[in-house]
PDB file of C-alpha atoms in Angstrom:
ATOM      1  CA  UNK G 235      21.055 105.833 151.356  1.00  0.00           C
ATOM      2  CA  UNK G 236      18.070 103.609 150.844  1.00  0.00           C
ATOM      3  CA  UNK G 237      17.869 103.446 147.392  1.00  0.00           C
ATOM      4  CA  UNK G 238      21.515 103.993 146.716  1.00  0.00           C
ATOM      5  CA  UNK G 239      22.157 100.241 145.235  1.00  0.00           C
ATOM      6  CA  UNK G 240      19.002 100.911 142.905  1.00  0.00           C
ATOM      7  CA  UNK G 241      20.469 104.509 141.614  1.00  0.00           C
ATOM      8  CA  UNK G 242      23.811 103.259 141.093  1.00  0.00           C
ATOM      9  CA  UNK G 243      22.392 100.089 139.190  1.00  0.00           C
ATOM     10  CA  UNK G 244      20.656 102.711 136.725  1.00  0.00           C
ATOM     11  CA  UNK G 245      24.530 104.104 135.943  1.00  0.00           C
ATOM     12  CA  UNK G 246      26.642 102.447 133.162  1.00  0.00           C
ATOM     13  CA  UNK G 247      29.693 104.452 134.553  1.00  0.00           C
ATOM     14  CA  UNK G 248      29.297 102.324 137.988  1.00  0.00           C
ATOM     15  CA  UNK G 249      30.293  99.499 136.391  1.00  0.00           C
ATOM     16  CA  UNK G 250      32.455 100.164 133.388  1.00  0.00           C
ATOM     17  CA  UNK G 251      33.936 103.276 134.146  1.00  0.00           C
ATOM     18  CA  UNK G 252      35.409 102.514 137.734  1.00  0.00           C
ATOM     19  CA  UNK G 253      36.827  99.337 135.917  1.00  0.00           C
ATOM     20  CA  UNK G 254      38.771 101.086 133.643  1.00  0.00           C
ATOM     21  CA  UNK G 255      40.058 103.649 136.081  1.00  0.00           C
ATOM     22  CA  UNK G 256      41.227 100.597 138.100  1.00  0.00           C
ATOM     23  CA  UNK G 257      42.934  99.037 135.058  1.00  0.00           C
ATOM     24  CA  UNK G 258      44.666 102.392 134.487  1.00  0.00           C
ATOM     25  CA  UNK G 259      45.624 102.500 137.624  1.00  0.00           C
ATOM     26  CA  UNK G 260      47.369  99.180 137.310  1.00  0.00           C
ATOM     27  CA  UNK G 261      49.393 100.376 134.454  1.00  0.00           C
ATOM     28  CA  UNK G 262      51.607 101.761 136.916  1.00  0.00           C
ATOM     29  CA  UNK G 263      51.388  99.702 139.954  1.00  0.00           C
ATOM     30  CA  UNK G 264      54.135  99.097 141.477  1.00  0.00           C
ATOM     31  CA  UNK G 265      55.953  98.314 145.031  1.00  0.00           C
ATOM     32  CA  UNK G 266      55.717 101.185 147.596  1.00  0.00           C
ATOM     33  CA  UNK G 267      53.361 103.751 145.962  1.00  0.00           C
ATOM     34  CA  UNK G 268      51.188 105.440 148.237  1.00  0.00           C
ATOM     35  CA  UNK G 269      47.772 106.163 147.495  1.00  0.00           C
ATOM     36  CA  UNK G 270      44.865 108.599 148.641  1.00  0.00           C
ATOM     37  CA  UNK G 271      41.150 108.477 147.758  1.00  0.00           C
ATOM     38  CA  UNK G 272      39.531 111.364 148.555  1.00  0.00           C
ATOM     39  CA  UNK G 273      35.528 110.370 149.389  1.00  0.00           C
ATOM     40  CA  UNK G 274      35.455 106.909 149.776  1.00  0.00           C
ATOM     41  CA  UNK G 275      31.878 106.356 150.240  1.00  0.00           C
ATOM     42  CA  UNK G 276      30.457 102.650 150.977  1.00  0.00           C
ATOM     43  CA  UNK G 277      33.657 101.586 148.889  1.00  0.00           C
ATOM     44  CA  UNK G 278      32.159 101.053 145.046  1.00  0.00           C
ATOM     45  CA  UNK G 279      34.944 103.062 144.017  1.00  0.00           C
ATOM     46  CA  UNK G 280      38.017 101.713 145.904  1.00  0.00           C
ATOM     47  CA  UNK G 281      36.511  98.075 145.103  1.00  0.00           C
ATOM     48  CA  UNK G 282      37.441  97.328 141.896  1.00  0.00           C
ATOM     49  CA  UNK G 283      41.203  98.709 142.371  1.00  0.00           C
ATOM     50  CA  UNK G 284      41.448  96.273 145.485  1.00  0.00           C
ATOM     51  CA  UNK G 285      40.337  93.795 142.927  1.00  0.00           C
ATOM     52  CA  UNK G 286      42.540  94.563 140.480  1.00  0.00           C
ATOM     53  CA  UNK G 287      45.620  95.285 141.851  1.00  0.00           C
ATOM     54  CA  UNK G 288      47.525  94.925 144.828  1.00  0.00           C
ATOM     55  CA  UNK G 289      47.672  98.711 145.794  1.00  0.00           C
ATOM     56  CA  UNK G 290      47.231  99.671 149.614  1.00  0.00           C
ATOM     57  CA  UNK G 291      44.964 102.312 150.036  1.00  0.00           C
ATOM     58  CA  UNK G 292      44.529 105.671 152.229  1.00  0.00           C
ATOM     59  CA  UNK G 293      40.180 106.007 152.149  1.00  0.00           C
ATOM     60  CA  UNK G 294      39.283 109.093 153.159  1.00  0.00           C
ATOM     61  CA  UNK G 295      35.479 110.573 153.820  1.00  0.00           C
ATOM     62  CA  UNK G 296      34.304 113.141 156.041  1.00  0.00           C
ATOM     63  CA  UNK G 297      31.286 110.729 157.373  1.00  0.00           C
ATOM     64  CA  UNK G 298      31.235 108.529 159.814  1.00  0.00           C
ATOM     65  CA  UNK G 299      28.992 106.433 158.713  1.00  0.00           C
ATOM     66  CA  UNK G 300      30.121 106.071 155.042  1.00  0.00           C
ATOM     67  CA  UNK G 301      33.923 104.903 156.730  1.00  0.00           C
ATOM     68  CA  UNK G 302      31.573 102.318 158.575  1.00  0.00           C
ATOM     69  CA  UNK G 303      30.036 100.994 155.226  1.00  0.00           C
ATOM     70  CA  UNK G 304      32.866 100.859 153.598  1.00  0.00           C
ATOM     71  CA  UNK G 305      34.588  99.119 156.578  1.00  0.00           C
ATOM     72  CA  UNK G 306      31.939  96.740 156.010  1.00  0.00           C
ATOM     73  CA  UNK G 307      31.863  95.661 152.319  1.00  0.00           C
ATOM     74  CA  UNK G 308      35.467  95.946 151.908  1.00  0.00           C
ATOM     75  CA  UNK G 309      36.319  93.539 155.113  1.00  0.00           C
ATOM     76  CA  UNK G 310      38.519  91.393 152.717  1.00  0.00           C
ATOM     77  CA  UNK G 311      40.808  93.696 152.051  1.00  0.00           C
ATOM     78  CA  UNK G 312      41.139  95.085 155.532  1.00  0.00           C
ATOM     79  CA  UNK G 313      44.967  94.513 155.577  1.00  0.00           C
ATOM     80  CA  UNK G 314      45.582  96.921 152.900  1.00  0.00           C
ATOM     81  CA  UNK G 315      43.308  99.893 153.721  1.00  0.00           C
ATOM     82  CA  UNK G 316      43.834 102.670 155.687  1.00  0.00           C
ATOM     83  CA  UNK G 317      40.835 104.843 156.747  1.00  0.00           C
ATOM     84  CA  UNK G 318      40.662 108.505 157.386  1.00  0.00           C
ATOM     85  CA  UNK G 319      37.543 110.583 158.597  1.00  0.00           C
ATOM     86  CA  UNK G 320      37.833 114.169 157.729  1.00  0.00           C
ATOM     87  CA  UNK G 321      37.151 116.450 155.184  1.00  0.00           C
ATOM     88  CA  UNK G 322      39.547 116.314 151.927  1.00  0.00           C
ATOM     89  CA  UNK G 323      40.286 119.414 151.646  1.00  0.00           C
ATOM     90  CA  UNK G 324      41.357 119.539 155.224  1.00  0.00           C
ATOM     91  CA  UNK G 325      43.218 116.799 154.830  1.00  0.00           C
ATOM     92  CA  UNK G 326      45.672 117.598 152.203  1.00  0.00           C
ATOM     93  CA  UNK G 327      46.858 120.474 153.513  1.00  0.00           C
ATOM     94  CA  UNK G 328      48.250 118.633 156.330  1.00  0.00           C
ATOM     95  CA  UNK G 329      48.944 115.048 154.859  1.00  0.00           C
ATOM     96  CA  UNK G 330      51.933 113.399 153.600  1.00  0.00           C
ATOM     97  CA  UNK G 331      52.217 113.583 149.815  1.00  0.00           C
ATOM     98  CA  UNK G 332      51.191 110.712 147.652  1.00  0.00           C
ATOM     99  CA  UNK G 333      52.116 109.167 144.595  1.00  0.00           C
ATOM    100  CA  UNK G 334      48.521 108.602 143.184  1.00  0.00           C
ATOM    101  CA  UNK G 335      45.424 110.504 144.551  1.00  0.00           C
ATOM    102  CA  UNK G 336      42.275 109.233 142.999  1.00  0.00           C
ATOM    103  CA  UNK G 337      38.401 110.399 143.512  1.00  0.00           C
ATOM    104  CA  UNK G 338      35.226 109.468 141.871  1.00  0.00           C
ATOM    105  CA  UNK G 339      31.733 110.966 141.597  1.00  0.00           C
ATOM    106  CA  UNK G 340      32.805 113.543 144.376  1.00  0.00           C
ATOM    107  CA  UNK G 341      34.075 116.455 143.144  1.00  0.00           C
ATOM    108  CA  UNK G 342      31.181 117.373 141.205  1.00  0.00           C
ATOM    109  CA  UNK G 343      29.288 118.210 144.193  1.00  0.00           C
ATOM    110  CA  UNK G 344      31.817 120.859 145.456  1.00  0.00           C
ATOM    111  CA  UNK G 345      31.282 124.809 144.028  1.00  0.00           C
ATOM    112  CA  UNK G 346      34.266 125.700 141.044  1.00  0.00           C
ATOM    113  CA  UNK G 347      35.135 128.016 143.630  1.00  0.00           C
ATOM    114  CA  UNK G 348      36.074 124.972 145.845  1.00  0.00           C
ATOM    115  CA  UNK G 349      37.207 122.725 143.264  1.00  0.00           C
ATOM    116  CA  UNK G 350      39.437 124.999 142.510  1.00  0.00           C
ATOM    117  CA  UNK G 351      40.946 124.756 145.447  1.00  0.00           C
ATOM    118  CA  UNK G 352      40.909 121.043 146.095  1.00  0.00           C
ATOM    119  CA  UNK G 353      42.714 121.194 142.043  1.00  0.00           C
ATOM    120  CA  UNK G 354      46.079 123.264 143.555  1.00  0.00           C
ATOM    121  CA  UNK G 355      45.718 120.981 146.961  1.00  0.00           C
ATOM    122  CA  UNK G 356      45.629 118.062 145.439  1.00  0.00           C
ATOM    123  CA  UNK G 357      48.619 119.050 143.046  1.00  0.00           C
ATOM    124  CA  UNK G 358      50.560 120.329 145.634  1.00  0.00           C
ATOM    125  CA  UNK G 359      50.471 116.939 147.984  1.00  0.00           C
ATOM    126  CA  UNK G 360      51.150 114.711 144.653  1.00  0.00           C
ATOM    127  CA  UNK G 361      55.170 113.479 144.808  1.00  0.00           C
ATOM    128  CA  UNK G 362      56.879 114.476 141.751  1.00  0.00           C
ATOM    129  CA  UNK G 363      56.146 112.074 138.507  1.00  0.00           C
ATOM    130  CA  UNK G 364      52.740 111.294 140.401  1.00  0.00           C
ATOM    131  CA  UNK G 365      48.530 111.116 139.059  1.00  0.00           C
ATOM    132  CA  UNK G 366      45.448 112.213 139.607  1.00  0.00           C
ATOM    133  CA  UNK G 367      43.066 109.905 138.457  1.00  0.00           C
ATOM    134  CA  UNK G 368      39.216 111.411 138.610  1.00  0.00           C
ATOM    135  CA  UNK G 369      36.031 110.169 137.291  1.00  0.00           C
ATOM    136  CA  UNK G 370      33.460 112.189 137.238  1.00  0.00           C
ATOM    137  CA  UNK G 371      30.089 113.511 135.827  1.00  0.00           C
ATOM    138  CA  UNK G 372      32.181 115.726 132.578  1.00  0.00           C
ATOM    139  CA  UNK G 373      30.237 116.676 130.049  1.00  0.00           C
ATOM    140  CA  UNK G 374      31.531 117.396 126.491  1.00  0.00           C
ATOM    141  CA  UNK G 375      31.323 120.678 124.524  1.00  0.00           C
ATOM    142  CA  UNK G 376      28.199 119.302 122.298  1.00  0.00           C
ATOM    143  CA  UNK G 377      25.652 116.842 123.250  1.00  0.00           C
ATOM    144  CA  UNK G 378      25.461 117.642 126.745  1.00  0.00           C
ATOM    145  CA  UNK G 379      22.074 118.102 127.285  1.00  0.00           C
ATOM    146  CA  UNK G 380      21.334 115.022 125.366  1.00  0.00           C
ATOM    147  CA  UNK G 381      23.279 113.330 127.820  1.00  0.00           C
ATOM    148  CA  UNK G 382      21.848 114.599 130.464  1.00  0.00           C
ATOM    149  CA  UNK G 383      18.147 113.516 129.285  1.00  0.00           C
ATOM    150  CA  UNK G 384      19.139 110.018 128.468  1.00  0.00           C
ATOM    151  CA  UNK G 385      20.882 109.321 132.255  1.00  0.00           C
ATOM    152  CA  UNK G 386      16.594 110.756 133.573  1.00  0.00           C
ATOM    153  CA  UNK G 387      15.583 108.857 131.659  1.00  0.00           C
ATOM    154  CA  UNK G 388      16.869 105.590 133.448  1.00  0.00           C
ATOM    155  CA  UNK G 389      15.364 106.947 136.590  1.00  0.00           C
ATOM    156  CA  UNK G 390      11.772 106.250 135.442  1.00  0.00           C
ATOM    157  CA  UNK G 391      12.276 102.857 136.680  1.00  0.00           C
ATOM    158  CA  UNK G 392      12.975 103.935 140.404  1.00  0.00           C
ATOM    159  CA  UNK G 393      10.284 104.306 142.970  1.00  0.00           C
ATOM    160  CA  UNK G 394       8.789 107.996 142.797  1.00  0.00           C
ATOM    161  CA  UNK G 395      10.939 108.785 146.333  1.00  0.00           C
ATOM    162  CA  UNK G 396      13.576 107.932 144.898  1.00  0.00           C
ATOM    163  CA  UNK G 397      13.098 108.691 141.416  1.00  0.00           C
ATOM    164  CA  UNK G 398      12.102 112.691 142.956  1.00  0.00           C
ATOM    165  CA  UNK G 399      15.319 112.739 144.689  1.00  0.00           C
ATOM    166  CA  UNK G 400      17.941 112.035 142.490  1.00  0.00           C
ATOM    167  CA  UNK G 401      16.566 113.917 139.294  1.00  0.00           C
ATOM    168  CA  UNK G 402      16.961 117.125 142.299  1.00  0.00           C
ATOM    169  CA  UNK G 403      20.427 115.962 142.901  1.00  0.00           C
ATOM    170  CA  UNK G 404      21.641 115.814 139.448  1.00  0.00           C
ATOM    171  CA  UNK G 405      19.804 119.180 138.569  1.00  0.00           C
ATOM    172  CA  UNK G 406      21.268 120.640 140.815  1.00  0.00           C
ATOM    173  CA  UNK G 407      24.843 119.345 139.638  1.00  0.00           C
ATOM    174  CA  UNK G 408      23.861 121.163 136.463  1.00  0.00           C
ATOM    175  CA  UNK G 409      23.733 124.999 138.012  1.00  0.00           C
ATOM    176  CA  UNK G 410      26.628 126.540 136.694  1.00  0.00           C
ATOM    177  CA  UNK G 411      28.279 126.648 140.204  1.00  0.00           C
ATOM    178  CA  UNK G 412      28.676 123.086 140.166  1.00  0.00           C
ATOM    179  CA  UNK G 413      28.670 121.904 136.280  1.00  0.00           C
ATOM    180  CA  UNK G 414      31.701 120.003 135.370  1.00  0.00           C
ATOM    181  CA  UNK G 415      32.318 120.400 131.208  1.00  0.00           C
ATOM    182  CA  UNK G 416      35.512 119.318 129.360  1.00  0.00           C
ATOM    183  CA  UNK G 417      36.641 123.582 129.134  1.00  0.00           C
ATOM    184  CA  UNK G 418      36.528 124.854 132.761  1.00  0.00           C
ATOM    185  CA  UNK G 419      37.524 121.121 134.049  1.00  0.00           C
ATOM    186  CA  UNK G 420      41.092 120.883 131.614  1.00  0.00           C
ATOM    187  CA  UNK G 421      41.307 124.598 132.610  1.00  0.00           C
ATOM    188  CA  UNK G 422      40.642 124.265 136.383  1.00  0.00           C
ATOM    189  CA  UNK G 423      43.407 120.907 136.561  1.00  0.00           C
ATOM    190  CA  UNK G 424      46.124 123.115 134.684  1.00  0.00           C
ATOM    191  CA  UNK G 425      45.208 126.034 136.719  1.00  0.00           C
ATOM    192  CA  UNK G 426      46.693 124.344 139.503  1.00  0.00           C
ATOM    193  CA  UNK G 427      49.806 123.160 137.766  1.00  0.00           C
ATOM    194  CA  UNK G 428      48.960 120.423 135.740  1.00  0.00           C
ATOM    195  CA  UNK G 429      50.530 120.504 131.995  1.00  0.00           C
ATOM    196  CA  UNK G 430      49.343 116.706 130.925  1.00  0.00           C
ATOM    197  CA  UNK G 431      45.685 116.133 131.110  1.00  0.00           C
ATOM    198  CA  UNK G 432      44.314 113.583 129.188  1.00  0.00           C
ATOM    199  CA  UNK G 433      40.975 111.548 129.158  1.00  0.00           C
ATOM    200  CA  UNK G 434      41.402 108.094 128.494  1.00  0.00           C
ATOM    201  CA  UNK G 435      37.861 107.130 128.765  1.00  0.00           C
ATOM    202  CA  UNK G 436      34.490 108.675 128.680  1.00  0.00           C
ATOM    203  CA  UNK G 437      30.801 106.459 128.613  1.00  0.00           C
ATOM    204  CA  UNK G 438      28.115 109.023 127.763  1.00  0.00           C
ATOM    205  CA  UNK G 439      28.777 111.775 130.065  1.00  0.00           C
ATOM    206  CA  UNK G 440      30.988 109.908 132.625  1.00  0.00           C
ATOM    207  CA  UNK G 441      34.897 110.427 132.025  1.00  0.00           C
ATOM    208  CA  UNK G 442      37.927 108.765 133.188  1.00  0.00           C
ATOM    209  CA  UNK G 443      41.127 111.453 132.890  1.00  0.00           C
ATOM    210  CA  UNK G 444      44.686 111.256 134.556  1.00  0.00           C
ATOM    211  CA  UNK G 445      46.418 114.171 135.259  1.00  0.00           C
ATOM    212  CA  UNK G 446      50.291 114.024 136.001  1.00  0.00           C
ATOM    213  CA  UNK G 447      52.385 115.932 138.101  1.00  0.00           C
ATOM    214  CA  UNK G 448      55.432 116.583 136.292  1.00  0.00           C
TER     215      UNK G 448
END
């Protein structure tokens, strides 16, 4: 959590690529539509959609603390947020269905075996006609490793704590347990029922996709 700011500062995708999933998202804004974040964090992600559009938003994290933070720096918007402290997975298999459930830079950091899962339970709690918009660490069939080495690279300007810690963290997202790539990703989505897929956006190794329920 200390360096956090730094880290995130060192990721082109923290900037551009939540933009454009917000933009997207505003494509189909309209009256009524409910809408579910699943990991909220310190509220980058749900930030630039509060911005953006006029959305109210269910922002859901398992910690404590990171509901407090983003509690915090999203104060403004207060009137239009709705938090929720539990697990995700937990969650939507009790929850009300939504029109649009969105998540960024979480789902990476769950096993396939448990993405998997949070795939069909996510599809399952989606009303008819409704998205899933993810962005996420997805790495294409060629050029991955590249990448990969380019994003390090950017860490040599952190201190060494926290320059030792995140090059562990996204090693670790590379183990084949947890490795998001463009194959097992479409096939994981469709998998759990969903027939349209597309990416609309990917920086480096950062895409934006939307995946309807129809």
């Amino acid at each position: 959590k200390k360096y956090n700011a730094q880290i995130l500062n060192l990721y082109p995708a923290h900037f551009i690529s939540r933009l454009i999933l917000a933009l997207e998202m505003k494509k189909i804004e309209k009256e009524g539509l409910i809408v579910l974040e699943i990991g909220c964090g310190e509220g980058d992600s749900a930030m630039p959609i509060l911005e953006n559009t006029n959305l109210h938003l269910d922002l859901s994290d398992v910690s404590e603390e990171m509901i407090e933070e983003c509690k915090s720096k999203l104060s403004s918007y207060k009137d239009r947020i709705n938090y929720i402290c539990e697990d995700g997975l937990s969650y939507l298999q009790n929850c009300k269905p939504y029109d649009i459930i969105f998540s960024e830079w979480v789902i990476h950091n769950f096993t396939w075996d448990e993405k998997k899962d949070l795939f069909s339970a996510i599809y399952n709690k989606l009303n008819q006609g409704g998205s899933f918009f993810l962005m996420d660490k997805i790495y294409p069939a060629e050029g991955a490793k590249e990448m990969f080495d380019t994003q390090m690279k950017r860490f040599e300007y952190l201190e060494t704590e926290a320059k030792e810690g995140i090059v562990k963290y996204e090693t670790q997202d590379c183990l084949p347990e947890f490795k998001m790539d463009e194959k097992n990703t479409m096939e994981g989505l469709k998998d759990a029922g969903f027939n349209d897929v597309v990416i609309v956006d990917r920086l480096e190794r950062d895409v934006v996709l939307i995946a309807k329920k129809e």
